[in-house]
């Protein structure tokens, strides 16, 4: 009999938690009736982080997807009135993507849905357990120490 693989078990638990988070977030999104897919939600959140409207290629790079995938997402969001294509003021051949007022309103709803989903997921934990989980997640998100023994920070 082989010994249990604790790292394999942790990996499986992380994958199961990720799937659960996605399922619950999707349910909260559907409950709000926004008509936005999780992929479109991610694009809207990414778009909101830019100081000025990005190019499609910028979005594709940030989202780590092929440009065609961004085109499909933008097409759907544009049809829904959440984003619009605008010409670059410095180069009319370049198209940039900006949020509309409806897109900003949808982002507020998305944040509320994500917060509700997080509350549902974290409900079984005590305040102390949440604090410990936060430290553990920060450690995993920040990655390994650098060569000087310092933690990477975002």
JSON list of C-alpha atoms in Angstrom, two decimals:
[
{"chain": "A", "resi": 1, "resn": "UNK", "atom": "CA", "xyz": [0.00, 0.00, 0.00]},
{"chain": "A", "resi": 2, "resn": "UNK", "atom": "CA", "xyz": [1.36, 3.42, -0.89]},
{"chain": "A", "resi": 3, "resn": "UNK", "atom": "CA", "xyz": [1.37, 6.38, 1.44]},
{"chain": "A", "resi": 4, "resn": "UNK", "atom": "CA", "xyz": [-1.22, 9.08, 0.79]},
{"chain": "A", "resi": 5, "resn": "UNK", "atom": "CA", "xyz": [-0.05, 12.01, -1.33]},
{"chain": "A", "resi": 6, "resn": "UNK", "atom": "CA", "xyz": [-0.80, 15.13, 0.74]},
{"chain": "A", "resi": 7, "resn": "UNK", "atom": "CA", "xyz": [0.12, 17.51, -2.10]},
{"chain": "A", "resi": 8, "resn": "UNK", "atom": "CA", "xyz": [-2.13, 15.58, -4.47]},
{"chain": "A", "resi": 9, "resn": "UNK", "atom": "CA", "xyz": [-4.96, 15.84, -1.98]},
{"chain": "A", "resi": 10, "resn": "UNK", "atom": "CA", "xyz": [-4.39, 19.58, -1.55]},
{"chain": "A", "resi": 11, "resn": "UNK", "atom": "CA", "xyz": [-4.31, 20.05, -5.33]},
{"chain": "A", "resi": 12, "resn": "UNK", "atom": "CA", "xyz": [-7.61, 18.21, -5.65]},
{"chain": "A", "resi": 13, "resn": "UNK", "atom": "CA", "xyz": [-9.15, 20.27, -2.84]},
{"chain": "A", "resi": 14, "resn": "UNK", "atom": "CA", "xyz": [-8.03, 23.51, -4.51]},
{"chain": "A", "resi": 15, "resn": "UNK", "atom": "CA", "xyz": [-9.52, 22.41, -7.83]},
{"chain": "A", "resi": 16, "resn": "UNK", "atom": "CA", "xyz": [-12.79, 21.41, -6.15]},
{"chain": "A", "resi": 17, "resn": "UNK", "atom": "CA", "xyz": [-12.95, 24.75, -4.31]},
{"chain": "A", "resi": 18, "resn": "UNK", "atom": "CA", "xyz": [-12.28, 26.65, -7.54]},
{"chain": "A", "resi": 19, "resn": "UNK", "atom": "CA", "xyz": [-15.10, 24.79, -9.29]},
{"chain": "A", "resi": 20, "resn": "UNK", "atom": "CA", "xyz": [-17.41, 25.49, -6.34]},
{"chain": "A", "resi": 21, "resn": "UNK", "atom": "CA", "xyz": [-16.53, 29.20, -6.38]},
{"chain": "A", "resi": 22, "resn": "UNK", "atom": "CA", "xyz": [-17.27, 29.38, -10.11]},
{"chain": "A", "resi": 23, "resn": "UNK", "atom": "CA", "xyz": [-20.58, 27.52, -9.70]},
{"chain": "A", "resi": 24, "resn": "UNK", "atom": "CA", "xyz": [-21.74, 29.75, -6.86]},
{"chain": "A", "resi": 25, "resn": "UNK", "atom": "CA", "xyz": [-20.66, 32.96, -8.62]},
{"chain": "A", "resi": 26, "resn": "UNK", "atom": "CA", "xyz": [-22.44, 31.83, -11.78]},
{"chain": "A", "resi": 27, "resn": "UNK", "atom": "CA", "xyz": [-25.62, 31.16, -9.78]},
{"chain": "A", "resi": 28, "resn": "UNK", "atom": "CA", "xyz": [-25.42, 34.60, -8.15]},
{"chain": "A", "resi": 29, "resn": "UNK", "atom": "CA", "xyz": [-24.88, 36.21, -11.57]},
{"chain": "A", "resi": 30, "resn": "UNK", "atom": "CA", "xyz": [-27.85, 34.36, -13.05]},
{"chain": "A", "resi": 31, "resn": "UNK", "atom": "CA", "xyz": [-30.00, 35.33, -10.06]},
{"chain": "A", "resi": 32, "resn": "UNK", "atom": "CA", "xyz": [-29.33, 39.00, -10.80]},
{"chain": "A", "resi": 33, "resn": "UNK", "atom": "CA", "xyz": [-30.40, 38.51, -14.42]},
{"chain": "A", "resi": 34, "resn": "UNK", "atom": "CA", "xyz": [-27.54, 40.52, -15.91]},
{"chain": "A", "resi": 35, "resn": "UNK", "atom": "CA", "xyz": [-27.24, 38.26, -18.94]},
{"chain": "A", "resi": 36, "resn": "UNK", "atom": "CA", "xyz": [-23.46, 38.32, -18.59]},
{"chain": "A", "resi": 37, "resn": "UNK", "atom": "CA", "xyz": [-21.36, 35.18, -18.79]},
{"chain": "A", "resi": 38, "resn": "UNK", "atom": "CA", "xyz": [-18.45, 34.60, -16.38]},
{"chain": "A", "resi": 39, "resn": "UNK", "atom": "CA", "xyz": [-16.01, 35.26, -19.26]},
{"chain": "A", "resi": 40, "resn": "UNK", "atom": "CA", "xyz": [-17.74, 38.55, -20.09]},
{"chain": "A", "resi": 41, "resn": "UNK", "atom": "CA", "xyz": [-17.69, 39.43, -16.39]},
{"chain": "A", "resi": 42, "resn": "UNK", "atom": "CA", "xyz": [-13.93, 38.87, -16.32]},
{"chain": "A", "resi": 43, "resn": "UNK", "atom": "CA", "xyz": [-13.49, 41.10, -19.39]},
{"chain": "A", "resi": 44, "resn": "UNK", "atom": "CA", "xyz": [-15.55, 43.90, -17.79]},
{"chain": "A", "resi": 45, "resn": "UNK", "atom": "CA", "xyz": [-13.52, 43.68, -14.57]},
{"chain": "A", "resi": 46, "resn": "UNK", "atom": "CA", "xyz": [-10.29, 43.76, -16.55]},
{"chain": "A", "resi": 47, "resn": "UNK", "atom": "CA", "xyz": [-11.48, 46.70, -18.63]},
{"chain": "A", "resi": 48, "resn": "UNK", "atom": "CA", "xyz": [-12.27, 48.65, -15.44]},
{"chain": "A", "resi": 49, "resn": "UNK", "atom": "CA", "xyz": [-8.62, 48.44, -14.36]},
{"chain": "A", "resi": 50, "resn": "UNK", "atom": "CA", "xyz": [-7.35, 50.46, -17.31]},
{"chain": "A", "resi": 51, "resn": "UNK", "atom": "CA", "xyz": [-6.92, 54.23, -16.93]},
{"chain": "A", "resi": 52, "resn": "UNK", "atom": "CA", "xyz": [-7.84, 54.76, -20.57]},
{"chain": "A", "resi": 53, "resn": "UNK", "atom": "CA", "xyz": [-9.63, 52.48, -23.06]},
{"chain": "A", "resi": 54, "resn": "UNK", "atom": "CA", "xyz": [-7.33, 49.61, -24.09]},
{"chain": "A", "resi": 55, "resn": "UNK", "atom": "CA", "xyz": [-6.90, 48.00, -27.49]},
{"chain": "A", "resi": 56, "resn": "UNK", "atom": "CA", "xyz": [-8.31, 44.51, -28.08]},
{"chain": "A", "resi": 57, "resn": "UNK", "atom": "CA", "xyz": [-4.73, 43.18, -28.16]},
{"chain": "A", "resi": 58, "resn": "UNK", "atom": "CA", "xyz": [-4.10, 44.69, -24.71]},
{"chain": "A", "resi": 59, "resn": "UNK", "atom": "CA", "xyz": [-7.18, 42.92, -23.35]},
{"chain": "A", "resi": 60, "resn": "UNK", "atom": "CA", "xyz": [-6.20, 39.62, -24.96]},
{"chain": "A", "resi": 61, "resn": "UNK", "atom": "CA", "xyz": [-2.74, 39.83, -23.41]},
{"chain": "A", "resi": 62, "resn": "UNK", "atom": "CA", "xyz": [-4.07, 40.76, -19.96]},
{"chain": "A", "resi": 63, "resn": "UNK", "atom": "CA", "xyz": [-6.69, 38.00, -20.07]},
{"chain": "A", "resi": 64, "resn": "UNK", "atom": "CA", "xyz": [-4.16, 35.53, -21.51]},
{"chain": "A", "resi": 65, "resn": "UNK", "atom": "CA", "xyz": [-6.45, 34.52, -24.38]},
{"chain": "A", "resi": 66, "resn": "UNK", "atom": "CA", "xyz": [-6.24, 34.74, -28.14]},
{"chain": "A", "resi": 67, "resn": "UNK", "atom": "CA", "xyz": [-7.47, 38.01, -29.71]},
{"chain": "A", "resi": 68, "resn": "UNK", "atom": "CA", "xyz": [-10.38, 36.22, -31.40]},
{"chain": "A", "resi": 69, "resn": "UNK", "atom": "CA", "xyz": [-11.77, 35.27, -27.99]},
{"chain": "A", "resi": 70, "resn": "UNK", "atom": "CA", "xyz": [-11.73, 38.93, -26.94]},
{"chain": "A", "resi": 71, "resn": "UNK", "atom": "CA", "xyz": [-13.48, 39.91, -30.17]},
{"chain": "A", "resi": 72, "resn": "UNK", "atom": "CA", "xyz": [-16.29, 37.46, -29.42]},
{"chain": "A", "resi": 73, "resn": "UNK", "atom": "CA", "xyz": [-16.64, 38.72, -25.84]},
{"chain": "A", "resi": 74, "resn": "UNK", "atom": "CA", "xyz": [-16.59, 42.38, -26.92]},
{"chain": "A", "resi": 75, "resn": "UNK", "atom": "CA", "xyz": [-19.17, 41.68, -29.65]},
{"chain": "A", "resi": 76, "resn": "UNK", "atom": "CA", "xyz": [-21.57, 40.26, -27.05]},
{"chain": "A", "resi": 77, "resn": "UNK", "atom": "CA", "xyz": [-20.96, 43.04, -24.55]},
{"chain": "A", "resi": 78, "resn": "UNK", "atom": "CA", "xyz": [-21.31, 45.69, -27.25]},
{"chain": "A", "resi": 79, "resn": "UNK", "atom": "CA", "xyz": [-24.62, 44.21, -28.38]},
{"chain": "A", "resi": 80, "resn": "UNK", "atom": "CA", "xyz": [-25.76, 44.33, -24.74]},
{"chain": "A", "resi": 81, "resn": "UNK", "atom": "CA", "xyz": [-24.69, 47.99, -24.49]},
{"chain": "A", "resi": 82, "resn": "UNK", "atom": "CA", "xyz": [-22.01, 47.35, -21.85]},
{"chain": "A", "resi": 83, "resn": "UNK", "atom": "CA", "xyz": [-19.00, 48.43, -23.94]},
{"chain": "A", "resi": 84, "resn": "UNK", "atom": "CA", "xyz": [-18.36, 50.35, -27.12]},
{"chain": "A", "resi": 85, "resn": "UNK", "atom": "CA", "xyz": [-15.61, 50.47, -29.68]},
{"chain": "A", "resi": 86, "resn": "UNK", "atom": "CA", "xyz": [-14.03, 53.90, -30.08]},
{"chain": "A", "resi": 87, "resn": "UNK", "atom": "CA", "xyz": [-11.30, 55.11, -32.43]},
{"chain": "A", "resi": 88, "resn": "UNK", "atom": "CA", "xyz": [-7.92, 55.88, -30.93]},
{"chain": "A", "resi": 89, "resn": "UNK", "atom": "CA", "xyz": [-7.50, 59.68, -30.95]},
{"chain": "A", "resi": 90, "resn": "UNK", "atom": "CA", "xyz": [-3.86, 59.34, -32.10]},
{"chain": "A", "resi": 91, "resn": "UNK", "atom": "CA", "xyz": [-4.43, 56.67, -34.77]},
{"chain": "A", "resi": 92, "resn": "UNK", "atom": "CA", "xyz": [-7.87, 56.20, -36.32]},
{"chain": "A", "resi": 93, "resn": "UNK", "atom": "CA", "xyz": [-6.95, 52.71, -37.52]},
{"chain": "A", "resi": 94, "resn": "UNK", "atom": "CA", "xyz": [-6.68, 51.55, -33.89]},
{"chain": "A", "resi": 95, "resn": "UNK", "atom": "CA", "xyz": [-9.89, 50.67, -32.07]},
{"chain": "A", "resi": 96, "resn": "UNK", "atom": "CA", "xyz": [-10.14, 50.90, -28.31]},
{"chain": "A", "resi": 97, "resn": "UNK", "atom": "CA", "xyz": [-12.77, 49.42, -25.99]},
{"chain": "A", "resi": 98, "resn": "UNK", "atom": "CA", "xyz": [-14.47, 51.50, -23.33]},
{"chain": "A", "resi": 99, "resn": "UNK", "atom": "CA", "xyz": [-17.13, 50.85, -20.72]},
{"chain": "A", "resi": 100, "resn": "UNK", "atom": "CA", "xyz": [-20.53, 52.47, -21.17]},
{"chain": "A", "resi": 101, "resn": "UNK", "atom": "CA", "xyz": [-22.67, 53.72, -18.31]},
{"chain": "A", "resi": 102, "resn": "UNK", "atom": "CA", "xyz": [-24.58, 50.41, -18.53]},
{"chain": "A", "resi": 103, "resn": "UNK", "atom": "CA", "xyz": [-21.25, 48.59, -18.32]},
{"chain": "A", "resi": 104, "resn": "UNK", "atom": "CA", "xyz": [-20.28, 50.47, -15.16]},
{"chain": "A", "resi": 105, "resn": "UNK", "atom": "CA", "xyz": [-23.70, 49.69, -13.64]},
{"chain": "A", "resi": 106, "resn": "UNK", "atom": "CA", "xyz": [-23.22, 46.02, -14.56]},
{"chain": "A", "resi": 107, "resn": "UNK", "atom": "CA", "xyz": [-19.81, 46.07, -12.86]},
{"chain": "A", "resi": 108, "resn": "UNK", "atom": "CA", "xyz": [-21.41, 47.31, -9.65]},
{"chain": "A", "resi": 109, "resn": "UNK", "atom": "CA", "xyz": [-23.94, 44.45, -9.85]},
{"chain": "A", "resi": 110, "resn": "UNK", "atom": "CA", "xyz": [-21.14, 41.98, -10.58]},
{"chain": "A", "resi": 111, "resn": "UNK", "atom": "CA", "xyz": [-19.20, 43.12, -7.52]},
{"chain": "A", "resi": 112, "resn": "UNK", "atom": "CA", "xyz": [-22.31, 42.66, -5.38]},
{"chain": "A", "resi": 113, "resn": "UNK", "atom": "CA", "xyz": [-22.86, 39.17, -6.83]},
{"chain": "A", "resi": 114, "resn": "UNK", "atom": "CA", "xyz": [-19.22, 38.22, -6.20]},
{"chain": "A", "resi": 115, "resn": "UNK", "atom": "CA", "xyz": [-19.43, 39.52, -2.63]},
{"chain": "A", "resi": 116, "resn": "UNK", "atom": "CA", "xyz": [-22.61, 37.50, -2.03]},
{"chain": "A", "resi": 117, "resn": "UNK", "atom": "CA", "xyz": [-20.95, 34.40, -3.44]},
{"chain": "A", "resi": 118, "resn": "UNK", "atom": "CA", "xyz": [-17.91, 34.92, -1.21]},
{"chain": "A", "resi": 119, "resn": "UNK", "atom": "CA", "xyz": [-20.14, 35.34, 1.84]},
{"chain": "A", "resi": 120, "resn": "UNK", "atom": "CA", "xyz": [-21.88, 32.07, 1.00]},
{"chain": "A", "resi": 121, "resn": "UNK", "atom": "CA", "xyz": [-18.59, 30.22, 0.58]},
{"chain": "A", "resi": 122, "resn": "UNK", "atom": "CA", "xyz": [-17.02, 31.66, 3.74]},
{"chain": "A", "resi": 123, "resn": "UNK", "atom": "CA", "xyz": [-20.14, 31.29, 5.92]},
{"chain": "A", "resi": 124, "resn": "UNK", "atom": "CA", "xyz": [-18.96, 28.11, 7.70]},
{"chain": "A", "resi": 125, "resn": "UNK", "atom": "CA", "xyz": [-15.72, 29.77, 8.86]},
{"chain": "A", "resi": 126, "resn": "UNK", "atom": "CA", "xyz": [-15.17, 31.68, 12.09]},
{"chain": "A", "resi": 127, "resn": "UNK", "atom": "CA", "xyz": [-13.52, 35.11, 12.02]},
{"chain": "A", "resi": 128, "resn": "UNK", "atom": "CA", "xyz": [-10.27, 33.51, 13.18]},
{"chain": "A", "resi": 129, "resn": "UNK", "atom": "CA", "xyz": [-10.42, 30.87, 10.44]},
{"chain": "A", "resi": 130, "resn": "UNK", "atom": "CA", "xyz": [-11.08, 33.59, 7.85]},
{"chain": "A", "resi": 131, "resn": "UNK", "atom": "CA", "xyz": [-8.02, 35.52, 9.04]},
{"chain": "A", "resi": 132, "resn": "UNK", "atom": "CA", "xyz": [-5.85, 32.38, 8.77]},
{"chain": "A", "resi": 133, "resn": "UNK", "atom": "CA", "xyz": [-7.27, 31.60, 5.33]},
{"chain": "A", "resi": 134, "resn": "UNK", "atom": "CA", "xyz": [-6.52, 35.17, 4.20]},
{"chain": "A", "resi": 135, "resn": "UNK", "atom": "CA", "xyz": [-2.87, 34.84, 5.23]},
{"chain": "A", "resi": 136, "resn": "UNK", "atom": "CA", "xyz": [-2.58, 31.43, 3.54]},
{"chain": "A", "resi": 137, "resn": "UNK", "atom": "CA", "xyz": [-4.17, 32.70, 0.33]},
{"chain": "A", "resi": 138, "resn": "UNK", "atom": "CA", "xyz": [-1.88, 35.75, 0.27]},
{"chain": "A", "resi": 139, "resn": "UNK", "atom": "CA", "xyz": [1.09, 33.41, 0.61]},
{"chain": "A", "resi": 140, "resn": "UNK", "atom": "CA", "xyz": [-0.12, 31.27, -2.30]},
{"chain": "A", "resi": 141, "resn": "UNK", "atom": "CA", "xyz": [-1.00, 34.29, -4.46]},
{"chain": "A", "resi": 142, "resn": "UNK", "atom": "CA", "xyz": [2.29, 36.10, -3.85]},
{"chain": "A", "resi": 143, "resn": "UNK", "atom": "CA", "xyz": [4.32, 33.04, -4.69]},
{"chain": "A", "resi": 144, "resn": "UNK", "atom": "CA", "xyz": [7.71, 31.96, -3.36]},
{"chain": "A", "resi": 145, "resn": "UNK", "atom": "CA", "xyz": [10.24, 34.18, -1.64]},
{"chain": "A", "resi": 146, "resn": "UNK", "atom": "CA", "xyz": [12.64, 35.98, -3.94]},
{"chain": "A", "resi": 147, "resn": "UNK", "atom": "CA", "xyz": [16.41, 35.40, -3.80]},
{"chain": "A", "resi": 148, "resn": "UNK", "atom": "CA", "xyz": [16.82, 37.88, -0.93]},
{"chain": "A", "resi": 149, "resn": "UNK", "atom": "CA", "xyz": [14.26, 36.08, 1.26]},
{"chain": "A", "resi": 150, "resn": "UNK", "atom": "CA", "xyz": [11.53, 38.70, 0.73]},
{"chain": "A", "resi": 151, "resn": "UNK", "atom": "CA", "xyz": [7.98, 37.89, -0.18]},
{"chain": "A", "resi": 152, "resn": "UNK", "atom": "CA", "xyz": [6.75, 39.21, -3.50]},
{"chain": "A", "resi": 153, "resn": "UNK", "atom": "CA", "xyz": [3.93, 41.72, -3.11]},
{"chain": "A", "resi": 154, "resn": "UNK", "atom": "CA", "xyz": [1.37, 42.78, -5.66]}
]
